[in-house]
Coordinates of C-alpha atoms in Angstrom, one line a residue:
X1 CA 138.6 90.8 107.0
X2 CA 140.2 89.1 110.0
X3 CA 142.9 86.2 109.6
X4 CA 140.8 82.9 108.3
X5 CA 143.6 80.8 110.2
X6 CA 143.0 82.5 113.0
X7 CA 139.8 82.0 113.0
X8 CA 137.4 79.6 115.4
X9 CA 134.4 78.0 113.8
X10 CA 131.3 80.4 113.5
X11 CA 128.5 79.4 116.0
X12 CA 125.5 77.7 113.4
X13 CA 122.0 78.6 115.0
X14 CA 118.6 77.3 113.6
X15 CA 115.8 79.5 113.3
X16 CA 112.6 77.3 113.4
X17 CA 109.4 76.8 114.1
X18 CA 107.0 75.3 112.3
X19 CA 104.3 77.5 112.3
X20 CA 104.1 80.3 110.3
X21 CA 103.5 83.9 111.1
X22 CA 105.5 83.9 114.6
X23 CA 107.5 86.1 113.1
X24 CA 111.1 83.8 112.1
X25 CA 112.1 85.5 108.9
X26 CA 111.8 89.1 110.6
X27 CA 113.9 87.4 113.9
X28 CA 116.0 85.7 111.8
X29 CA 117.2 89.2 109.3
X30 CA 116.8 91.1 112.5
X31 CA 119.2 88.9 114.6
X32 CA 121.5 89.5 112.0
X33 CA 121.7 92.3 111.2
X34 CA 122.0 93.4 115.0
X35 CA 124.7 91.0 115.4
X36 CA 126.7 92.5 112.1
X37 CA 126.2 96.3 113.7
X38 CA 127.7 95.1 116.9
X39 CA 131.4 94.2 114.0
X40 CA 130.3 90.5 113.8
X41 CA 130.7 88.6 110.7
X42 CA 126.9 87.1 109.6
X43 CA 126.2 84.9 106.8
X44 CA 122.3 83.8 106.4
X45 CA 121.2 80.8 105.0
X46 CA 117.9 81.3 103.7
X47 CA 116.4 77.7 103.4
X48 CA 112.7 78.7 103.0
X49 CA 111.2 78.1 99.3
X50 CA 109.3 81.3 100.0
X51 CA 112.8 83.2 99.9
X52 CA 111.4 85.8 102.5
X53 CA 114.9 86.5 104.0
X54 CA 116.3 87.1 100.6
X55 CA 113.4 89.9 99.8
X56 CA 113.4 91.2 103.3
X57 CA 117.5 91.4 102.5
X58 CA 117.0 93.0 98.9
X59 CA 118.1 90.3 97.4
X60 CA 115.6 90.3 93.9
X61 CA 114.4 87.1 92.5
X62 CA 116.3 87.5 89.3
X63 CA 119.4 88.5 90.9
X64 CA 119.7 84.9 93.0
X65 CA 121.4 82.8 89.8
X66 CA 122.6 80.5 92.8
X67 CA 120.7 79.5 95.6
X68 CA 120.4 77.1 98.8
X69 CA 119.2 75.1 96.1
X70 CA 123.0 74.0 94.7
X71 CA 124.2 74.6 98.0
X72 CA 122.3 71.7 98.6
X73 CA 122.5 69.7 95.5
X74 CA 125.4 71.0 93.1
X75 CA 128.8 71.5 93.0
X76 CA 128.5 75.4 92.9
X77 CA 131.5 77.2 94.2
X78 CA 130.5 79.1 97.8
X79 CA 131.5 82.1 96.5
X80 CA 129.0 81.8 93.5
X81 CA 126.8 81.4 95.8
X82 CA 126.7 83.9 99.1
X83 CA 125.8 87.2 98.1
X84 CA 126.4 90.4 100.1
X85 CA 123.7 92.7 101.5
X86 CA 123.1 96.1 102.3
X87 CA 124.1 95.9 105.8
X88 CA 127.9 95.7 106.6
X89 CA 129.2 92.1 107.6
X90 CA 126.1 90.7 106.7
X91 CA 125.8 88.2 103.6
X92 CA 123.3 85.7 102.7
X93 CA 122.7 82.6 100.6
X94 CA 119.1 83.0 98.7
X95 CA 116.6 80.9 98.4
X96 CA 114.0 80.5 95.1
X97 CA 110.9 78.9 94.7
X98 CA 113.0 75.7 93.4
X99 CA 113.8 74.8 97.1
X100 CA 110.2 73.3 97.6
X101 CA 111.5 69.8 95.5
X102 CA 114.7 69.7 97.6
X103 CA 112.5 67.5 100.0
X104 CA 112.1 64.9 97.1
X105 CA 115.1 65.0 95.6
X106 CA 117.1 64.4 98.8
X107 CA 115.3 61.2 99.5
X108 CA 117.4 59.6 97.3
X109 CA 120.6 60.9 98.9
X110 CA 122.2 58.6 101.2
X111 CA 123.4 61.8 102.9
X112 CA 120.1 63.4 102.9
X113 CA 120.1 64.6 106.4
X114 CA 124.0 65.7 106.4
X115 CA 124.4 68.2 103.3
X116 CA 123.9 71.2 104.9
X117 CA 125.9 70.1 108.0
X118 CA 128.7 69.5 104.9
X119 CA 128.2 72.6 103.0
X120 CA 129.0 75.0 105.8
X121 CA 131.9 73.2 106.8
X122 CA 133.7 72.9 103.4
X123 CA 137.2 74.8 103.8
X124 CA 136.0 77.7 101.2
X125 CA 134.2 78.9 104.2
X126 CA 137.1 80.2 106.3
X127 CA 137.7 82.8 104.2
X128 CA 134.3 84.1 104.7
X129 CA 135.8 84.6 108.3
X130 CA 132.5 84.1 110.1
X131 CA 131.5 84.7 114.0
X132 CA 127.8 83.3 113.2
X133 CA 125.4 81.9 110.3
X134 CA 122.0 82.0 110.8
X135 CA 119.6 79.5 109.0
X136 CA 115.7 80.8 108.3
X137 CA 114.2 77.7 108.3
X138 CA 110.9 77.1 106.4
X139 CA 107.7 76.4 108.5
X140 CA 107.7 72.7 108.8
X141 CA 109.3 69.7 110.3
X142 CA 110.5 68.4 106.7
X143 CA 113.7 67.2 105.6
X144 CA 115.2 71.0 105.0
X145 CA 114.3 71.9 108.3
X146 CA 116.1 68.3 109.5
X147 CA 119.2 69.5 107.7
X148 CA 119.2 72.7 109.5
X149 CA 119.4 71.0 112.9
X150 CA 121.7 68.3 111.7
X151 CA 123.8 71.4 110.8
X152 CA 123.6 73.5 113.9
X153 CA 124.8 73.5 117.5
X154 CA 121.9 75.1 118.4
X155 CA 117.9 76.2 117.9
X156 CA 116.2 79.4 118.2
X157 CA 112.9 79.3 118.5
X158 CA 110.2 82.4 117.9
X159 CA 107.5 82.3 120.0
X160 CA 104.6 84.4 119.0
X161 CA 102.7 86.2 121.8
X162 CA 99.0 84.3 121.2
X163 CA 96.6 81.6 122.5
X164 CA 98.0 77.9 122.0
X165 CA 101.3 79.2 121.3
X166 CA 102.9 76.7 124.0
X167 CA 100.9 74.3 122.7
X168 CA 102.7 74.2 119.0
X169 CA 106.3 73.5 121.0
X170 CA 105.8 70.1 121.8
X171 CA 106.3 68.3 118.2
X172 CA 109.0 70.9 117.7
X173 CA 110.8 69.8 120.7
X174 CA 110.5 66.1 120.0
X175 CA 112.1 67.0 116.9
X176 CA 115.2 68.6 118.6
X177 CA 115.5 65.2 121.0
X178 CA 115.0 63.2 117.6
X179 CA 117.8 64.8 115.8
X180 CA 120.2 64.7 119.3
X181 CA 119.8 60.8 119.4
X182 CA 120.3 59.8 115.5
X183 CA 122.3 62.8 113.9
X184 CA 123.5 65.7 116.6
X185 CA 123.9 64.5 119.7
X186 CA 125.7 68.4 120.9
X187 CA 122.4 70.2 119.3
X188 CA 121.1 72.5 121.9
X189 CA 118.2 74.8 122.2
X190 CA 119.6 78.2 121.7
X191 CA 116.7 79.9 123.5
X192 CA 112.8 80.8 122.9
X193 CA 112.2 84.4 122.0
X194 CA 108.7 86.0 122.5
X195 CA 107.8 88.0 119.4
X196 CA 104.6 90.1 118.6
X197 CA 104.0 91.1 122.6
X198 CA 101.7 93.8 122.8
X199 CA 102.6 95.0 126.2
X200 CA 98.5 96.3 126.2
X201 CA 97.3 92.8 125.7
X202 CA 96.8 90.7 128.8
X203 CA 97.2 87.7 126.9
X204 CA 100.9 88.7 126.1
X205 CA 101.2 88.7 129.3
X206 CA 100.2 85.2 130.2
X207 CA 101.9 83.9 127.9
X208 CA 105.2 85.6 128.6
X209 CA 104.3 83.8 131.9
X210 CA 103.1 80.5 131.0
X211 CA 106.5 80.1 128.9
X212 CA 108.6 81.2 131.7
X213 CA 106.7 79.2 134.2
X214 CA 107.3 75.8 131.7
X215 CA 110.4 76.9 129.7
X216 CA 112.5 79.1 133.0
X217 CA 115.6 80.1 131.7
X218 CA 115.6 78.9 128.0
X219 CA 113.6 82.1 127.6
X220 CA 115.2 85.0 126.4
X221 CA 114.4 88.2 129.0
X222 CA 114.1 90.0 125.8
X223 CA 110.9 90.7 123.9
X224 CA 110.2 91.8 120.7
X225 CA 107.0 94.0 120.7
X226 CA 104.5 94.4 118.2
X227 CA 106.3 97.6 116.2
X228 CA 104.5 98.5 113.0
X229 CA 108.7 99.4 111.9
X230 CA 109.5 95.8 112.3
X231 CA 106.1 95.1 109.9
X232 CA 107.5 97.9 107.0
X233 CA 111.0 97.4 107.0
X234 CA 110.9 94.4 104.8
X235 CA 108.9 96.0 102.3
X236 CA 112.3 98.7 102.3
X237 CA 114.5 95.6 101.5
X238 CA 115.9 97.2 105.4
X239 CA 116.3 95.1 108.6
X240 CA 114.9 97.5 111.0
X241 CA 117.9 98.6 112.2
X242 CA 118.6 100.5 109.0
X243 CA 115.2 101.3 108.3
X244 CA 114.3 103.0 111.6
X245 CA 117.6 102.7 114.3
X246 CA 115.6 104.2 116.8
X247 CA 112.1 102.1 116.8
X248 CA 111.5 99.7 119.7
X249 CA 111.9 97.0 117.2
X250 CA 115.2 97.9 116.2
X251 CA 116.5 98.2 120.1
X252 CA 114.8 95.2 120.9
X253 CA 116.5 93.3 118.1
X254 CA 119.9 95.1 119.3
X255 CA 119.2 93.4 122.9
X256 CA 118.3 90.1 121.9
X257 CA 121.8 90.6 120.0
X258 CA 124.2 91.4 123.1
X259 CA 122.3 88.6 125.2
X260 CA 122.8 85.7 122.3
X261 CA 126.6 87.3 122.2
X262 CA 127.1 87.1 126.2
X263 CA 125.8 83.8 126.1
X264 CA 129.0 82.5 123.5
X265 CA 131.5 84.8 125.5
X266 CA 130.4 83.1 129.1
X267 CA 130.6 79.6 126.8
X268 CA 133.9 80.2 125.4
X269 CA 135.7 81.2 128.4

């Protein structure tokens, strides 16, 4: 583990959108894991109530005694709390099923909109020695998902290859702007990644066009295909890197990877 004194801030990206099935979770254990193969340090914060990340990551349900949950709300220790995975510099923070009343309970909280900006900035994270956390956010616009932007510099956004799919960015976007003007004024948009493109289909390719058309360069050249790996490597507890290294999915996870990495290196120079 590097120096924590010698070491810069890890760069915070949201993974959202709030419609289900475009394919976050998978883009969000994916990234990750790619990013941890390349020698990067990874932490994911799983802030779904469905806990998808934390299966996909074999993390069981009665092995996550702490979860996003006291991240959120208790005084939990962090290293109670993060949990290492199969993968090599990759840990996580779980989520349970008890995350779906966070919502309610934060109301309350003068600070509702700030704790997770908070909780990843306490000083017991340095020694984690991070290069990047990644947040799975759950498929809404609620108060989690709020957090997770307050908390970021920036958001990635799966795009799944089908009919209407531009047409679900707009509230997500006016999201993004809301959060710049009361709570992050620095949050960026990270980049829009097509996922599920059937390179067969003509209508993955008009809308690989249509978002390039509207979107230029905020979309990533990369595309994650439709790769019936990607589909079963959950079900292994695997990122598909692990379980197949040489799929299409797995490469195409590895690219998206050394692009999101170039993008920092060109940023920090």
């Amino acid at each position: 583990m590097r120096d924590p004194q010698s070491q810069t801030s890890p760069r915070i990206i949201a993974v959202a959108n709030q419609k289900g099935g475009v394919g976050k979770t998978t883009t969000t254990i994916n990234l990750g894991a790619a990013l941890a193969e390349a020698g990067l340090r990874v932490l994911i914060v799983d802030l779904d109530p469905q806990g998808n990340a934390s299966t996909g990551l074999g993390v069981e349900p009665e092995a996550r005694d702490y979860t996003t949950y006291d991240l959120l709300l208790d005084d939990v220790p962090l290293d109670q709390i993060v949990q290492e995975t199969p993968h090599d510099n990759l840990s996580i923070i779980p989520a349970t099923v008890d995350l779906s009343s966070a919502d309610i309970e934060l109301m309350s909280n003068e600070k509702r909109s700030f704790l997770l900006h908070d909780a990843l900035r306490q000083h017991a994270m340095s020694v984690l020695a991070l290069d990047f956390i990644l947040i799975d956010c759950p498929p809404s616009l609620s108060l989690l998902t709020v957090n997770a932007m307050v908390a970021s510099h920036s958001v990635l956004i799966p795009l799944q290859s089908e009919f209407f799919a531009l047409e679900g960015l707009s509230q997500l976007m006016l999201t993004i702007r809301e959060v710049r003007q009361t709570a992050n004024p620095n949050l960026r948009i990270e980049g829009i990644v097509l996922t599920m493109v059937d390179a067969r289909n003509n209508l993955s390719a008009q809308v690989e066009k249509d978002a390039r058309d509207n979107l230029g360069d905020l979309v990533f050249q990369t595309r994650i295909p439709r790769n019936v790996r990607v589909s079963e490597a959950p079900s292994y507890a695997l990122s598909v890197l692990s379980y197949d290294p040489n799929s299409k999915g797995a490469q195409a996870y590895r690219d998206l990877a050394r692009e999101v990495m170039r993008k920092h290196t060109r940023a920090a120079a």
